[in-house]
CSV table of C-alpha atoms in Angstrom, one decimal:
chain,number,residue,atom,x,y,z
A,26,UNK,CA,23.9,300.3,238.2
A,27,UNK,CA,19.9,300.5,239.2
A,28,UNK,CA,19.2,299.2,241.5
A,29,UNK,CA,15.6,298.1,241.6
A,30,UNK,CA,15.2,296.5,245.1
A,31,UNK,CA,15.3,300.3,246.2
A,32,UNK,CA,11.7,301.8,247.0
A,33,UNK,CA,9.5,299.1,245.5
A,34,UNK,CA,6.1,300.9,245.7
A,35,UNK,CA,3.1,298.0,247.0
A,36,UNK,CA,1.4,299.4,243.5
A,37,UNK,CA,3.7,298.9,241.0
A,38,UNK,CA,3.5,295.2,241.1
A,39,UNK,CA,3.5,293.0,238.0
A,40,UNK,CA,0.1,292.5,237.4
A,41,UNK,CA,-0.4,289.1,235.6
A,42,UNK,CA,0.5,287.9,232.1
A,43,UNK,CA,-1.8,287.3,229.5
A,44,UNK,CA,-4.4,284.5,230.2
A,45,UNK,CA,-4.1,282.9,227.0
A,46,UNK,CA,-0.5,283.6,224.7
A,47,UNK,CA,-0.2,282.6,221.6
A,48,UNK,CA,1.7,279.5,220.2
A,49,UNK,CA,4.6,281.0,217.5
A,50,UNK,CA,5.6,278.6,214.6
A,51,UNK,CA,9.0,277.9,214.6
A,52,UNK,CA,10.2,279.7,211.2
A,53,UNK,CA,12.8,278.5,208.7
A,54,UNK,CA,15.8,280.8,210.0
A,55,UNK,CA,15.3,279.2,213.7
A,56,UNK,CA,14.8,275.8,211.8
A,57,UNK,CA,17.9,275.8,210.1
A,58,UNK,CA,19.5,277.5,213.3
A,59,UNK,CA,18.4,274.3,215.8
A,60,UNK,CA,19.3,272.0,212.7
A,61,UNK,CA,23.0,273.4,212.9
A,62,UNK,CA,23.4,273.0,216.7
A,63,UNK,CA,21.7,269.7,216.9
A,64,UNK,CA,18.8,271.1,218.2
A,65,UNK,CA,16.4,269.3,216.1
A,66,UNK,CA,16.1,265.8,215.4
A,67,UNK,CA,14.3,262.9,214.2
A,68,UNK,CA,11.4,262.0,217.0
A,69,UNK,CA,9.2,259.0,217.5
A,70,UNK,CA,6.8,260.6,219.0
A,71,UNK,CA,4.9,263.8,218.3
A,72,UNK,CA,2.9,266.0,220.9
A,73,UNK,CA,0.0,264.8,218.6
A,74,UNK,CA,0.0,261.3,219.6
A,75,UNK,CA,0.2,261.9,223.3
A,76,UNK,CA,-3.2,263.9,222.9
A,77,UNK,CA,-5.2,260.9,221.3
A,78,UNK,CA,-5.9,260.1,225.8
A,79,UNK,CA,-9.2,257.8,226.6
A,80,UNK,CA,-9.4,260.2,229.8
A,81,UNK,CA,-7.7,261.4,232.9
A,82,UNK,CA,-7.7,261.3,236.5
A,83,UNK,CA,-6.5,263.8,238.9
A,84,UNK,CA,-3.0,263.5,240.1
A,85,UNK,CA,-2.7,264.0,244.2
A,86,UNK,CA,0.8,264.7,245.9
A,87,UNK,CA,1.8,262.4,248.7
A,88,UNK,CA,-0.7,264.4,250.8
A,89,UNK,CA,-3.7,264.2,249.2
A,90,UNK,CA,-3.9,267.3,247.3
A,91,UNK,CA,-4.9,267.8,243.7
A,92,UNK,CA,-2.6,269.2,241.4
A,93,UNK,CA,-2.3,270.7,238.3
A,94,UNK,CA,-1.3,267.5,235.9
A,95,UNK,CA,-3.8,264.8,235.3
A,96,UNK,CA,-2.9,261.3,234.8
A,97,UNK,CA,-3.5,260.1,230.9
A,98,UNK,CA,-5.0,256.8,230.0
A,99,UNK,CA,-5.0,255.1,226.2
A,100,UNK,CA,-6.5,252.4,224.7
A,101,UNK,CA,-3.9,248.8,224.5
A,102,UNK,CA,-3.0,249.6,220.8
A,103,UNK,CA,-1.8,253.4,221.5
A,104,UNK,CA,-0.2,252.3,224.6
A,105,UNK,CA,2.1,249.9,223.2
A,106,UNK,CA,3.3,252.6,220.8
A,107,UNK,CA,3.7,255.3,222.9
A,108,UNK,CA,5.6,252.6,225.6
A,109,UNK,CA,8.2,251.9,223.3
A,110,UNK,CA,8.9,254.9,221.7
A,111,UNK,CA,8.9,257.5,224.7
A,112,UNK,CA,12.0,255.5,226.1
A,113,UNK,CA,13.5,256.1,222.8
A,114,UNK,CA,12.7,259.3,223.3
A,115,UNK,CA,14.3,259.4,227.1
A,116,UNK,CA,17.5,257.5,225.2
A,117,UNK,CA,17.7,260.6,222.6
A,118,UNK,CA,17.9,263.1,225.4
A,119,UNK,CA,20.5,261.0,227.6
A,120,UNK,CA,22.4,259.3,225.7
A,121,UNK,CA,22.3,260.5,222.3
A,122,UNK,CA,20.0,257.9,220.7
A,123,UNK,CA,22.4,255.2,222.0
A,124,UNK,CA,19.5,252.6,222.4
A,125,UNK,CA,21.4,249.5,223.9
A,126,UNK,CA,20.3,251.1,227.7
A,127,UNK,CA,16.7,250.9,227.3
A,128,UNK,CA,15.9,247.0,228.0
A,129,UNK,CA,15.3,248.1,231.6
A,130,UNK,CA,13.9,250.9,231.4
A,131,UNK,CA,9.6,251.2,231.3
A,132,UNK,CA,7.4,254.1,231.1
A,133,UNK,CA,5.4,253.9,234.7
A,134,UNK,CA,3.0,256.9,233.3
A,135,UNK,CA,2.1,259.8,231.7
A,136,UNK,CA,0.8,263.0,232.9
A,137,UNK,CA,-1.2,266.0,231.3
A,138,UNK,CA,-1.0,269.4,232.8
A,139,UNK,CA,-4.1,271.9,231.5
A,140,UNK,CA,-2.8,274.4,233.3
A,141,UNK,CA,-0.3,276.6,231.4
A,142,UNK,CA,-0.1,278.1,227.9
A,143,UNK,CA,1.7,274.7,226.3
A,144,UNK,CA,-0.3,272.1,228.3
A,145,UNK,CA,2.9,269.8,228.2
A,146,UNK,CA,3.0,266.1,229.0
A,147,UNK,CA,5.2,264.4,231.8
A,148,UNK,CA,6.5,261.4,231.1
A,149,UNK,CA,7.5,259.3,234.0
A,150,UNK,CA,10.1,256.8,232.9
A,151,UNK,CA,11.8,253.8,235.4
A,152,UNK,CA,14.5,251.9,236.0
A,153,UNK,CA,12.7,248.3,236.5
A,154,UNK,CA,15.4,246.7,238.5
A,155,UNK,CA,15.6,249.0,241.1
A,156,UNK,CA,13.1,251.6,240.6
A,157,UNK,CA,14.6,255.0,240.1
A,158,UNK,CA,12.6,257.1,237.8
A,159,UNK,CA,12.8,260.2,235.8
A,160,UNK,CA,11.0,262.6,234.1
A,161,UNK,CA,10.9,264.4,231.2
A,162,UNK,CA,8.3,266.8,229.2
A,163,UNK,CA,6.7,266.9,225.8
A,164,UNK,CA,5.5,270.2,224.6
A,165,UNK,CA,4.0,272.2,221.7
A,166,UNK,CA,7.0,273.5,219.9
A,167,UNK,CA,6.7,277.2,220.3
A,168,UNK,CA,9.4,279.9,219.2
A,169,UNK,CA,9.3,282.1,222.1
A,170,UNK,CA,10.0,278.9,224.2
A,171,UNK,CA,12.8,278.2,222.4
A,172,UNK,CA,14.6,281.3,222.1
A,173,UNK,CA,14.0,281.3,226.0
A,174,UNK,CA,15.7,278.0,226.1
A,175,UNK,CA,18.7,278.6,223.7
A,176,UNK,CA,19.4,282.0,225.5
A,177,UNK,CA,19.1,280.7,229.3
A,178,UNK,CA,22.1,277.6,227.4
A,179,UNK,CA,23.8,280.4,225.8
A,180,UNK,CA,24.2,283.3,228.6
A,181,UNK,CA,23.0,281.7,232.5
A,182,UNK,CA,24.9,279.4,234.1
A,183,UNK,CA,22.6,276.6,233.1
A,184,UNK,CA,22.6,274.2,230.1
A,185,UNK,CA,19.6,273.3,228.9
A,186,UNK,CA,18.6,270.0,227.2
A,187,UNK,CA,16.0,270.1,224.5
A,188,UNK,CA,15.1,269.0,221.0
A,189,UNK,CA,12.8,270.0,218.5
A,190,UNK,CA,10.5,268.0,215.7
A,191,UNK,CA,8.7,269.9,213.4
A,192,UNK,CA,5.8,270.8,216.1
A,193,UNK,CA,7.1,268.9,218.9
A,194,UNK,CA,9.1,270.0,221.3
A,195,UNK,CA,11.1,267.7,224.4
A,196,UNK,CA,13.0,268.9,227.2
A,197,UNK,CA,14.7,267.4,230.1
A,198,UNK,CA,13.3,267.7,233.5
A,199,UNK,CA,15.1,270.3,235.9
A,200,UNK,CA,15.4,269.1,239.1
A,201,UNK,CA,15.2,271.0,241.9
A,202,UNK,CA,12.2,272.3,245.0
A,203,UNK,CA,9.7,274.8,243.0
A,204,UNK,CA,9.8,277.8,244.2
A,205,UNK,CA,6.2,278.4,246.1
A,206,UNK,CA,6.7,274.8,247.4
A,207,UNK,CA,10.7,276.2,248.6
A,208,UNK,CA,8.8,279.0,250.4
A,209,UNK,CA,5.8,277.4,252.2
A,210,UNK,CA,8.2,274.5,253.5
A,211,UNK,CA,12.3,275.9,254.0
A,212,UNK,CA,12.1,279.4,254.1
A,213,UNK,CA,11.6,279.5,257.9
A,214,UNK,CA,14.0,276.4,258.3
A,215,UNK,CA,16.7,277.5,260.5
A,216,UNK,CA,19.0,275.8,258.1
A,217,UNK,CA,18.6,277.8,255.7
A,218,UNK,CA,21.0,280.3,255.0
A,219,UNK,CA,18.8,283.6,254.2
A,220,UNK,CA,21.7,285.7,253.0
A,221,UNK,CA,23.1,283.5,250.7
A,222,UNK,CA,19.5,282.9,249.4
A,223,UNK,CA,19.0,286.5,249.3
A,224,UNK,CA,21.5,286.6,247.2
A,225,UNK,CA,20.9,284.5,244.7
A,226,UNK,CA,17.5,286.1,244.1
A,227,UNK,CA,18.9,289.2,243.4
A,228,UNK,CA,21.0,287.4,240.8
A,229,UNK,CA,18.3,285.4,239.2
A,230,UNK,CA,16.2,289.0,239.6
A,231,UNK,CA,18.9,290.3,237.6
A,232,UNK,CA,19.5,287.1,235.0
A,233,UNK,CA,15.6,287.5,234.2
A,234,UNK,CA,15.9,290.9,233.5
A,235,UNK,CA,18.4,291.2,231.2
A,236,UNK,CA,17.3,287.9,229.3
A,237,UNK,CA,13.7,289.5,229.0
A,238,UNK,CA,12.3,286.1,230.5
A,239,UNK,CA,8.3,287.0,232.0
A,240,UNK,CA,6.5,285.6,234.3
A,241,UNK,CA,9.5,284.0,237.2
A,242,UNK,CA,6.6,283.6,239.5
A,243,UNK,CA,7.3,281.0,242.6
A,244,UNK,CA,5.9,278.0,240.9
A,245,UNK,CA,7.7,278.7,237.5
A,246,UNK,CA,11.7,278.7,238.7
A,247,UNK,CA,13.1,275.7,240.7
A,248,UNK,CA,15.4,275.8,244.1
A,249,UNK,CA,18.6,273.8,244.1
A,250,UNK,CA,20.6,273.2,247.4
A,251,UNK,CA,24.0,272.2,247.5
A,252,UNK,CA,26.1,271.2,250.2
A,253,UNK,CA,28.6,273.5,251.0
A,254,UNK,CA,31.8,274.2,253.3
A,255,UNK,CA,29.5,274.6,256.7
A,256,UNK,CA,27.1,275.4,254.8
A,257,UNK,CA,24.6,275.7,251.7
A,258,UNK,CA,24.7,277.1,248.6
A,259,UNK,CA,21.7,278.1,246.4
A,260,UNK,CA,20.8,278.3,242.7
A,261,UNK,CA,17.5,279.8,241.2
A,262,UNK,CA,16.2,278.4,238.3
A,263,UNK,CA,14.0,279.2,235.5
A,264,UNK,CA,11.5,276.2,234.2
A,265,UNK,CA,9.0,278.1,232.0
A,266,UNK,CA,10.4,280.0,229.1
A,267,UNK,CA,6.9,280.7,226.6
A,268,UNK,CA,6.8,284.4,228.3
A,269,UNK,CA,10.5,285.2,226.7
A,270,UNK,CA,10.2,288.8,225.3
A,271,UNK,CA,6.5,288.7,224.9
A,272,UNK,CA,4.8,290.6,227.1
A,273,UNK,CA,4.9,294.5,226.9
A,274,UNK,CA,4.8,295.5,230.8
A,275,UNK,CA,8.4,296.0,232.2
A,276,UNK,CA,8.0,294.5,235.6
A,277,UNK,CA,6.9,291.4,234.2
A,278,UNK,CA,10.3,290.5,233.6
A,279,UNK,CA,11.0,291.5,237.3
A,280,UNK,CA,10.7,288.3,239.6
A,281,UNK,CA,11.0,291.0,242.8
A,282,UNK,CA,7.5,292.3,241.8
A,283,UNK,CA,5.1,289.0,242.1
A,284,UNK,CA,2.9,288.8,245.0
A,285,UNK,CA,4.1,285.1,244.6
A,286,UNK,CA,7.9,286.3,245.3
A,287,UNK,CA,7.3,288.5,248.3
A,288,UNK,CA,8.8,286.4,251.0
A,289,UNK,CA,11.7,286.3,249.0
A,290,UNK,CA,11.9,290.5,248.5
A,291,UNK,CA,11.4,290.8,252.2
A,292,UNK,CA,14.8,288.3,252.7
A,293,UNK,CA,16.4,290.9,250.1
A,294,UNK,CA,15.7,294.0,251.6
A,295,UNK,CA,15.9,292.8,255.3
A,296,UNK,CA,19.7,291.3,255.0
A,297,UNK,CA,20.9,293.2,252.0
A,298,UNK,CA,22.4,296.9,252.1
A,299,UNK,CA,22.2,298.8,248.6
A,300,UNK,CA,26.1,298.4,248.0
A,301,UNK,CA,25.3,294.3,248.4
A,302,UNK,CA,22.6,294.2,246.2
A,303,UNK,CA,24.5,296.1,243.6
A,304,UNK,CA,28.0,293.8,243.9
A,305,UNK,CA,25.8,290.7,243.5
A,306,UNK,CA,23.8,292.3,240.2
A,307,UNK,CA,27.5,293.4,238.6
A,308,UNK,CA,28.6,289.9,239.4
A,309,UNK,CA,25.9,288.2,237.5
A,310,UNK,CA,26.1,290.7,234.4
A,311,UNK,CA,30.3,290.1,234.8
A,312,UNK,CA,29.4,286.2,234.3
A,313,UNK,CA,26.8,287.0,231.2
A,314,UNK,CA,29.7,288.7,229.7
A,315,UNK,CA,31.9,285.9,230.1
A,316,UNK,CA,29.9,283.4,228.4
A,317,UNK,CA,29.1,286.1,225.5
A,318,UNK,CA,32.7,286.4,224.6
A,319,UNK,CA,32.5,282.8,225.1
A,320,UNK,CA,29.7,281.9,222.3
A,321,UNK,CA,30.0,285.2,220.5
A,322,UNK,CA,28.9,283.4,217.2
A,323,UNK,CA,25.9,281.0,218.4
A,324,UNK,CA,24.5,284.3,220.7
A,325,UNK,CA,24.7,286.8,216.9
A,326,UNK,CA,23.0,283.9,215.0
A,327,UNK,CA,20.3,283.8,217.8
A,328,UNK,CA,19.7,287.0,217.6
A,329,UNK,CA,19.5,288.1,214.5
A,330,UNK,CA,16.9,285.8,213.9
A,331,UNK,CA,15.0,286.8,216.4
A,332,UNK,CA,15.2,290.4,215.5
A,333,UNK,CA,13.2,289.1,212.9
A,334,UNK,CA,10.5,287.2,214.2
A,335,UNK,CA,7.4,288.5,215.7
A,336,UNK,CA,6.9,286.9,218.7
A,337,UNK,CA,4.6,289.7,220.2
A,338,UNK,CA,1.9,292.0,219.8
A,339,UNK,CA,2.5,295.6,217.9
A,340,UNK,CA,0.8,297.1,221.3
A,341,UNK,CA,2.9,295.0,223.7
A,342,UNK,CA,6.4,296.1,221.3
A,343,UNK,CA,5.0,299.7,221.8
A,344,UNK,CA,4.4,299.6,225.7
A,345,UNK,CA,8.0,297.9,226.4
A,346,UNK,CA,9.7,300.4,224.4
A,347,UNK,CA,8.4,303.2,226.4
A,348,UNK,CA,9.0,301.6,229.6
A,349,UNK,CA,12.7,300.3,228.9
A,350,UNK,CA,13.3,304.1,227.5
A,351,UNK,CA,12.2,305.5,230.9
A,352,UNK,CA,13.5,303.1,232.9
A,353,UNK,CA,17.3,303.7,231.6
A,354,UNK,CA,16.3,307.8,231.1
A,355,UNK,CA,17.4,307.4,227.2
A,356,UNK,CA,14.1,308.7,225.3
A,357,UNK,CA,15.0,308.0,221.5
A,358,UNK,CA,17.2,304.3,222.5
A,359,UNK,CA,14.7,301.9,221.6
A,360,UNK,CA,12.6,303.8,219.2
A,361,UNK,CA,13.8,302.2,215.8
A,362,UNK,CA,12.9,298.8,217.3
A,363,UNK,CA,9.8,297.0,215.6
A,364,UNK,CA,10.3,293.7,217.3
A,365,UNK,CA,11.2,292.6,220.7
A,366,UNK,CA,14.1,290.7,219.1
A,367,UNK,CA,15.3,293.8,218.3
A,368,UNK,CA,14.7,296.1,222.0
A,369,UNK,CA,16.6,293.0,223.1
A,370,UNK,CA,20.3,293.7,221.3
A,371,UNK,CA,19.9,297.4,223.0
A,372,UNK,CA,18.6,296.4,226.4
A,373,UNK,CA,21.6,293.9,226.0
A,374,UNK,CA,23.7,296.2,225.6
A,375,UNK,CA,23.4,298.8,227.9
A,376,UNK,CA,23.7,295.9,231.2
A,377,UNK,CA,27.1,294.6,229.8
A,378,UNK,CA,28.9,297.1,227.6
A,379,UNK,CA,30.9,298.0,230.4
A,380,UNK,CA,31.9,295.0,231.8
A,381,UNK,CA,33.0,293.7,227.8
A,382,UNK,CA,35.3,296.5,228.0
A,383,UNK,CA,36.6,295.3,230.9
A,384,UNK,CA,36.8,291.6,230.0
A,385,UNK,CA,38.3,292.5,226.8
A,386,UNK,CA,41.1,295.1,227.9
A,387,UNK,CA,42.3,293.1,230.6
A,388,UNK,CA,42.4,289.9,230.1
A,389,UNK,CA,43.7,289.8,226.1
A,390,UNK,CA,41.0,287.7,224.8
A,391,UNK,CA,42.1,289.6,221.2
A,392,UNK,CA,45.2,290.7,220.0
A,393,UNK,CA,44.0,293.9,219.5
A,394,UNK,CA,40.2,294.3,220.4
A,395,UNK,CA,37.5,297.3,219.6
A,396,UNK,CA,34.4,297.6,221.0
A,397,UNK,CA,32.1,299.5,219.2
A,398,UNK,CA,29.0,300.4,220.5
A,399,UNK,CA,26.3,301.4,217.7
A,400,UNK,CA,29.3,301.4,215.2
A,401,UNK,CA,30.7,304.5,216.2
A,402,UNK,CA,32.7,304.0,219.6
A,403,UNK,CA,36.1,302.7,220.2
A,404,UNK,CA,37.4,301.4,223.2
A,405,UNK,CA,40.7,300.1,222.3
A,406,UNK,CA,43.7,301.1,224.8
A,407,UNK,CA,45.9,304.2,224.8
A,408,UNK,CA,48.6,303.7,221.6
A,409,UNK,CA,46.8,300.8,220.1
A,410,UNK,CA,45.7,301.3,216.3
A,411,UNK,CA,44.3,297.9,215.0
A,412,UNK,CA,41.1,296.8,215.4
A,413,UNK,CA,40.6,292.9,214.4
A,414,UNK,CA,37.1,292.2,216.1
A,415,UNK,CA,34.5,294.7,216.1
A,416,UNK,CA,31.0,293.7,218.7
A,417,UNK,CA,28.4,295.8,217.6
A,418,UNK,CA,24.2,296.8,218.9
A,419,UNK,CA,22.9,299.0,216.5
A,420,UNK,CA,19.2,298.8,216.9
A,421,UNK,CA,18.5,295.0,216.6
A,422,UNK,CA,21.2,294.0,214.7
A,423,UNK,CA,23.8,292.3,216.7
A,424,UNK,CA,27.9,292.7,214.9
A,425,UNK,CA,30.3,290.5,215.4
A,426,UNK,CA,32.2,291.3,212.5
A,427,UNK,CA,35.5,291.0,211.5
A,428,UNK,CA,37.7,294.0,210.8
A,429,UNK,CA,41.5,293.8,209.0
A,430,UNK,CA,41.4,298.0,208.8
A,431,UNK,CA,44.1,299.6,210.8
């Protein structure tokens, strides 16, 4: 087990992404993939029509402050449209298209956010006989943000609700207390619990990591708080999945090495030994394993098409293969790989191998079970012969084949 927390060097920091990353078309393999799932669906609304705005005004929080989203304004005509349809829209993601909710429900306004490699669009919709309001976002449909999305569903403890549309992409808002605002305003509450927050970065740390989701800086995860037996419990979460396997430095996909994160390393290293910080990172890799076994078949379609998409630059592929390489001292592992959906499989592999094993052996999820790792390994218990499942990594392409040979 690394442990990375362990003599972080003030220089070997993450840097910052790349200013401007590129949109990825969705192909036809991850088409057909979100088609099978329900992933993708028939929309009102395209991100094209929410960018035919008169103008916008600046958006202030409660104290005044400017913000990063704008407020949109449209002309009567576009209104109209985009007022009926974007609760359809809300109905699709709650409800399942079931219109017969939305007589009371408005949109009370849309907002624009230029900041960001998407520039999404908040929607703002209310309940107008008492008020309540949610949100939900409107974004460029890109394929890194998807694959982001589908594996944060697939292996964290999170679901994820989103759809696709040809170039549009929709995702339901993720509540929770952003992470820089979490810092500046409860860190120093004495209600807060800083070991149990401690924790749980090391585990979201660790979820990032192994996921190969860039750029967890404060503002782009959320906090959630929950109530607990005397006292709170906390959950990290990611919001922004367009730096999924892109970029090429290694600490990138490190939240513990943001300037923005500090506060939160110090909490680590001041109330966490080394033995803590490496029981919390095999818990979170146990519970990725678990929901692998568990979705064994959506996580293999996933990935094989994504060892085939290029969502990155040659240069970027080339620089994290050289740092994954050193950073688990195994030289020739990831050299075969020629996209980042393919380092991913063998990074995979090499954080939960060990606790499949495990899962597998002892708890009987087979009959009889072999876990082969690059084809050529078998794990099966003392005395037993048949193999019915084989789970495979063999540079990029993820096996989860079937096997009736003694």
């Amino acid at each position: 087990m690394i442990n990375t927390f362990e003599n972080i060097d003030p220089a070997d920091h993450a840097d910052k992404p790349s200013q401007k990353k590129p949109i990825f078309p969705v192909n036809d393999e991850l088409r057909q993939y979100l088609i099978k799932y329900g992933r993708e669906v028939r929309l009102p609304v395209s991100y094209q029509d929410l960018q035919r705005y008169t103008y916008t005004v600046p958006l202030k929080d409660k104290f005044g402050k400017e913000t990063a989203w704008e407020k949109a304004s449209y002309d009567m005509h576009e209104w109209k449209f985009l007022r009926e349809n974007l609760v359809r829209i809300y109905a699709i993601l709650k409800t399942e298209g079931d219109m017969s909710f939305i007589n009371h429900l408005d949109v009370a306004r849309i907002d624009f956010c230029y900041f960001g490699n998407s520039q999404p669009f908040r929607v703002r919709i209310v309940n107008k006989f008492n008020d309540n309001y949610d949100h939900y976002y409107i974004k460029q449909a890109d394929a890194s943000r998807v694959y982001g999305l589908e594996l944060e569903h697939l292996l964290s403890p999170n679901r994820m609700v989103y759809f696709t549309d040809k170039k549009t992409l929709i995702e339901e808002h993720i509540p929770g207390i952003p992470g820089d605002i979490f810092i500046n305003d409860y860190l120093k509450d004495s209600n807060t619990n800083l070991i149990r927050l401690a924790k749980e970065f090391v585990k979201f740390n660790e979820r990032c990591f192994v996921h190969l989701l860039g750029d967890m800086r404060s503002y782009n995860f959320v906090v959630n708080i929950t109530p607990d037996i005397e006292d709170f419990q906390y959950r990290i979460r990611a919001i922004d999945f367009d730096q999924q396997s892109y970029e090429g430095r290694k600490n990138l996909y490190l939240p513990q090495f943001f300037k923005e994160n500090k506060a939160l390393v110090d909490i680590v290293i001041k109330h966490l030994d080394k033995e803590s910080i490496a029981q919390y990172q095999a818990e979170e890799r146990t519970m990725m394993t678990f929901r692998l076994v568990s979705s064994r078949y959506r996580v293999k379609e996933i990935l094989d098409i994504m060892a085939s998409d290029m969502i990155s630059k040659d240069e970027k592929i080339e620089q994290l293969k050289t740092a994954l390489a050193n950073h688990f001292n195994a030289p020739a592992a990831f050299q075969k790989a020629k996209t980042m959906g393919q380092l991913f499989p063998d990074r995979f592999q090499r954080c939960v191998a060990k606790y499949l094993e495990f899962i597998l052996m002892q708890h009987q999820i087979f009959k009889a079970t072999s876990l082969c790792i690059n084809g050529n390994r078998s794990l099966l218990p003392a005395g037993r012969k048949k193999c019915r499942w084989r789970i495979g990594f063999n540079h990029g392409n993820f096996r989860w084949a079937h096997n009736t040979s003694g």
